[in-house]
mmCIF file of N, CA and C in Angstrom:
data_model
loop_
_atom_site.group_PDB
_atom_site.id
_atom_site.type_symbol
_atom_site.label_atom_id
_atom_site.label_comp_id
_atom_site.label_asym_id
_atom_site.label_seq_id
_atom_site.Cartn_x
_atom_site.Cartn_y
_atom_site.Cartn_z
ATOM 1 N N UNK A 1 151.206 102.572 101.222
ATOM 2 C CA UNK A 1 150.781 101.609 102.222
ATOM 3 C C UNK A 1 149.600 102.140 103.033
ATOM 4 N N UNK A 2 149.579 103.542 103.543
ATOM 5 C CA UNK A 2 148.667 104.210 104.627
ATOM 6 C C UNK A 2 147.213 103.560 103.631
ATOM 7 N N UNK A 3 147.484 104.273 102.167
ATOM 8 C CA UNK A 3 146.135 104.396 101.242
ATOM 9 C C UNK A 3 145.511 102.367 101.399
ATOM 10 N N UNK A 4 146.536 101.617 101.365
ATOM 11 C CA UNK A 4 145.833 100.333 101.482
ATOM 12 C C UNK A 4 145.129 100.118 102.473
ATOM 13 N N UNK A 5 145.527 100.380 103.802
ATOM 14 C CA UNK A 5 144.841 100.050 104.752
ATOM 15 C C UNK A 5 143.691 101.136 105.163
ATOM 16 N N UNK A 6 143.547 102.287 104.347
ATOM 17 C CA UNK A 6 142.786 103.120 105.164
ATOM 18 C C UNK A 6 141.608 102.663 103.814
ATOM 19 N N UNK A 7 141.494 102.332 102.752
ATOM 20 C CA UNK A 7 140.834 101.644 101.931
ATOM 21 C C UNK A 7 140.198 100.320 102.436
ATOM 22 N N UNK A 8 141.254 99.608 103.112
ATOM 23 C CA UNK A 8 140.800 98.018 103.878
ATOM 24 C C UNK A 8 139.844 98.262 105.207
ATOM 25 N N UNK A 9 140.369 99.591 105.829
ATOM 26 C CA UNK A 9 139.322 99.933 107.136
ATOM 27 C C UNK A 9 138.052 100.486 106.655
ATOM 28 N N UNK A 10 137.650 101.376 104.994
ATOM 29 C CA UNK A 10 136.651 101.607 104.857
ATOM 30 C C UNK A 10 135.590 99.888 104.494
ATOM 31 N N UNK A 11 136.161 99.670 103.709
ATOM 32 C CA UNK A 11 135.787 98.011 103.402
ATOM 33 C C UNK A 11 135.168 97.439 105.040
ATOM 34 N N UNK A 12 136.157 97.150 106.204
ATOM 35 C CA UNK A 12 135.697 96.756 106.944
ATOM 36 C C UNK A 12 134.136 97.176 107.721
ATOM 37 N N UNK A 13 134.790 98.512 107.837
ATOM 38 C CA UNK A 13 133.770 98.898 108.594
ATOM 39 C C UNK A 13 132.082 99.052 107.641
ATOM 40 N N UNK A 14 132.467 99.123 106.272
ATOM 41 C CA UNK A 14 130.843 99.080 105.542
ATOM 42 C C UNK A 14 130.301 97.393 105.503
ATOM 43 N N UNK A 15 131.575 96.459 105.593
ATOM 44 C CA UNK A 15 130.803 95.166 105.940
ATOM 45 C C UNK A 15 130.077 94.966 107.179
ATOM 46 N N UNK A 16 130.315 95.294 108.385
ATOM 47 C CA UNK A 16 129.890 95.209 109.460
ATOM 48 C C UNK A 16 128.845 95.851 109.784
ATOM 49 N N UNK A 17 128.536 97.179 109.205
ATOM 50 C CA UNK A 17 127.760 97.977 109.222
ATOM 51 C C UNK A 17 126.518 97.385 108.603
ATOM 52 N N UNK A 18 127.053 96.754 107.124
ATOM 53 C CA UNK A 18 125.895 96.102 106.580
ATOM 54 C C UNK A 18 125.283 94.606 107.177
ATOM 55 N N UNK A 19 126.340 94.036 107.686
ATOM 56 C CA UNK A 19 125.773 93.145 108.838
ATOM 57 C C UNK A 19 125.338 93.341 109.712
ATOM 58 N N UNK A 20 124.897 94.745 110.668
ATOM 59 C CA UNK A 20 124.639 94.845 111.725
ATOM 60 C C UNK A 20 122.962 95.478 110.827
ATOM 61 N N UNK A 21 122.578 96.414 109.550
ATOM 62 C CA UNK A 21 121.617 96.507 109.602
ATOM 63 C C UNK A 21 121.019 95.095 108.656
ATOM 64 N N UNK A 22 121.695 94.157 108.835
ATOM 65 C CA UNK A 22 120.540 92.835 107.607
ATOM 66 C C UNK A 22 120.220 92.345 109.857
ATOM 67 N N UNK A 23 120.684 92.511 110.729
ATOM 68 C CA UNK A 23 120.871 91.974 111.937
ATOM 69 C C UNK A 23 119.208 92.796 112.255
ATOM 70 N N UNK A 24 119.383 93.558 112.188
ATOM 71 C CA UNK A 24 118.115 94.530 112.481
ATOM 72 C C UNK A 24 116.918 93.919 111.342
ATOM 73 N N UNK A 25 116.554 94.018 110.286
ATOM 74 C CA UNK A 25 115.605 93.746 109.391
ATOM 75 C C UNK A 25 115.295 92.495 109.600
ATOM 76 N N UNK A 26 116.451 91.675 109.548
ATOM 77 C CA UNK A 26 116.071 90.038 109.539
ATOM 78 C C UNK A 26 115.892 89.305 110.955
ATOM 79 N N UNK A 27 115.609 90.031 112.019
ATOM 80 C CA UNK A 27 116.018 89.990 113.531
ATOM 81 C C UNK A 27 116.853 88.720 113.836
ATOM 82 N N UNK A 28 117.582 88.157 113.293
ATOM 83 C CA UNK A 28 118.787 87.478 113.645
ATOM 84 C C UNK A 28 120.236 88.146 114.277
ATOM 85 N N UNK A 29 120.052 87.418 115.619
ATOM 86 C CA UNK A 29 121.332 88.314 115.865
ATOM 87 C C UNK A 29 122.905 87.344 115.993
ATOM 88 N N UNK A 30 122.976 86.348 114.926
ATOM 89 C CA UNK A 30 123.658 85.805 115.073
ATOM 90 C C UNK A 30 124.454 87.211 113.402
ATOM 91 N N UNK A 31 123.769 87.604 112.684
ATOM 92 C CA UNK A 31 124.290 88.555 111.883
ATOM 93 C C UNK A 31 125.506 89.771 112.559
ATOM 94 N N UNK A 32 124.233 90.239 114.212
ATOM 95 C CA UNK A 32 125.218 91.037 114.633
ATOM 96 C C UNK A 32 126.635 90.110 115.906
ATOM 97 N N UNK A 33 126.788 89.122 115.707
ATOM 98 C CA UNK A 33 127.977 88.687 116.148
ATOM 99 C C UNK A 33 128.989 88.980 115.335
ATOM 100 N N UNK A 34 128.612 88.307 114.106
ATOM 101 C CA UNK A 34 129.562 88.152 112.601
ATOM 102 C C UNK A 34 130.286 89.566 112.588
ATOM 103 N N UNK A 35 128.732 90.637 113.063
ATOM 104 C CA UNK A 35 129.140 92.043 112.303
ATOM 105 C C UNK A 35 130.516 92.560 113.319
ATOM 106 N N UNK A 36 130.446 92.252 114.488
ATOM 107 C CA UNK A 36 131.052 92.973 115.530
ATOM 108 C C UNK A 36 132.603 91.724 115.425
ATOM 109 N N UNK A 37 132.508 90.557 115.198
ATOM 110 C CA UNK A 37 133.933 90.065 115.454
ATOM 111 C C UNK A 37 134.310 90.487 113.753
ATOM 112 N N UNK A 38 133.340 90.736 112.504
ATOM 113 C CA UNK A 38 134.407 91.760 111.298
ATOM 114 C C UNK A 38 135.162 92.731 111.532
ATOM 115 N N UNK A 39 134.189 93.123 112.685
ATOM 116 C CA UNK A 39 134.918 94.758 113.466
ATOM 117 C C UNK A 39 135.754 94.842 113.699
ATOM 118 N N UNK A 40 135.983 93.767 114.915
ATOM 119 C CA UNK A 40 137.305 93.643 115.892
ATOM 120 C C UNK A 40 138.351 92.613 115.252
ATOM 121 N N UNK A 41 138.114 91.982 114.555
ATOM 122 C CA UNK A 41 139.133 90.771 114.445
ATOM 123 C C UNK A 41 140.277 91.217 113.643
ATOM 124 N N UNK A 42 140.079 92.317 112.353
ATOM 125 C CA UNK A 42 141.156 92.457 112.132
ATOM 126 C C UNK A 42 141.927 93.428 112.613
ATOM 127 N N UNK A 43 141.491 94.277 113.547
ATOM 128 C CA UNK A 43 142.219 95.151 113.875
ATOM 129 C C UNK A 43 142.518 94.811 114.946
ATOM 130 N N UNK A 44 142.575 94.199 115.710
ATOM 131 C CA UNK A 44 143.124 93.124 116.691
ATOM 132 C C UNK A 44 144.430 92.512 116.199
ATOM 133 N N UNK A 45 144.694 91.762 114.712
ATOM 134 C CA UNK A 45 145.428 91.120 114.253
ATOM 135 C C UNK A 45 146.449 91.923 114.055
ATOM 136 N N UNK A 46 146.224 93.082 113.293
ATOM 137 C CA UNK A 46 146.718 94.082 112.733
ATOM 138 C C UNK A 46 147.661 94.896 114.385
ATOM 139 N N UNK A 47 147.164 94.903 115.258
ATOM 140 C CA UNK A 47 147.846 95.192 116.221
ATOM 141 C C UNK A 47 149.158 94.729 116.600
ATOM 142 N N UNK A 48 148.363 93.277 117.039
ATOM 143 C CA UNK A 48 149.670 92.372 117.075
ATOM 144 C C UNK A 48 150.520 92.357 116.153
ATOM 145 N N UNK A 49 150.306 92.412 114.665
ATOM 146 C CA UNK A 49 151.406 92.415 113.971
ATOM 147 C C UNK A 49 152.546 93.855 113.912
ATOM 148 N N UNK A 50 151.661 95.075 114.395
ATOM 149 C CA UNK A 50 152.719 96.250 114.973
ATOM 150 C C UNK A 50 153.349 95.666 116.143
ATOM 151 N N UNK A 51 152.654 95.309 117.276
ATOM 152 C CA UNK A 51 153.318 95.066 118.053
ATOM 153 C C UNK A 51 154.695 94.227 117.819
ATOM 154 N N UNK A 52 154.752 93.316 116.921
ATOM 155 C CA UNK A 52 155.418 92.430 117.073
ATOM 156 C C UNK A 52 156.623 92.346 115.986
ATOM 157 N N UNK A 53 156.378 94.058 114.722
ATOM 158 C CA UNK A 53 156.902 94.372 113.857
ATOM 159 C C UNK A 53 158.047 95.564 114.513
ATOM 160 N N UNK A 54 157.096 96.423 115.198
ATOM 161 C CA UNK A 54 158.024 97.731 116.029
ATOM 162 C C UNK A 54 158.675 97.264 116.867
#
């Protein structure tokens, strides 16, 4: 289980990353919104669902 999610957090964080530099090149910063709620949204979710599992 650890290996899924620590696989799903590398995933996350290289999407966001790559949205935050197309945010820079393409100066749209509606890219770096996308990039920053990829960031936060699932590990936000993922919280609540400990919270609400423990």
């Amino acid at each position: 289980m650890s290996v899924v999610v620590l696989v799903l957090l590398a995933a996350t964080v290289l999407a966001a990353a790559g949205l935050m530099v197309a945010m820079f090149v393409k100066d749209e910063p509606f890219y770096g919104a996308v990039g920053l709620g990829v960031l936060s949204g699932p590990g936000s979710v993922m919280a609540l669902v400990h919270l609400a599992v423990a």
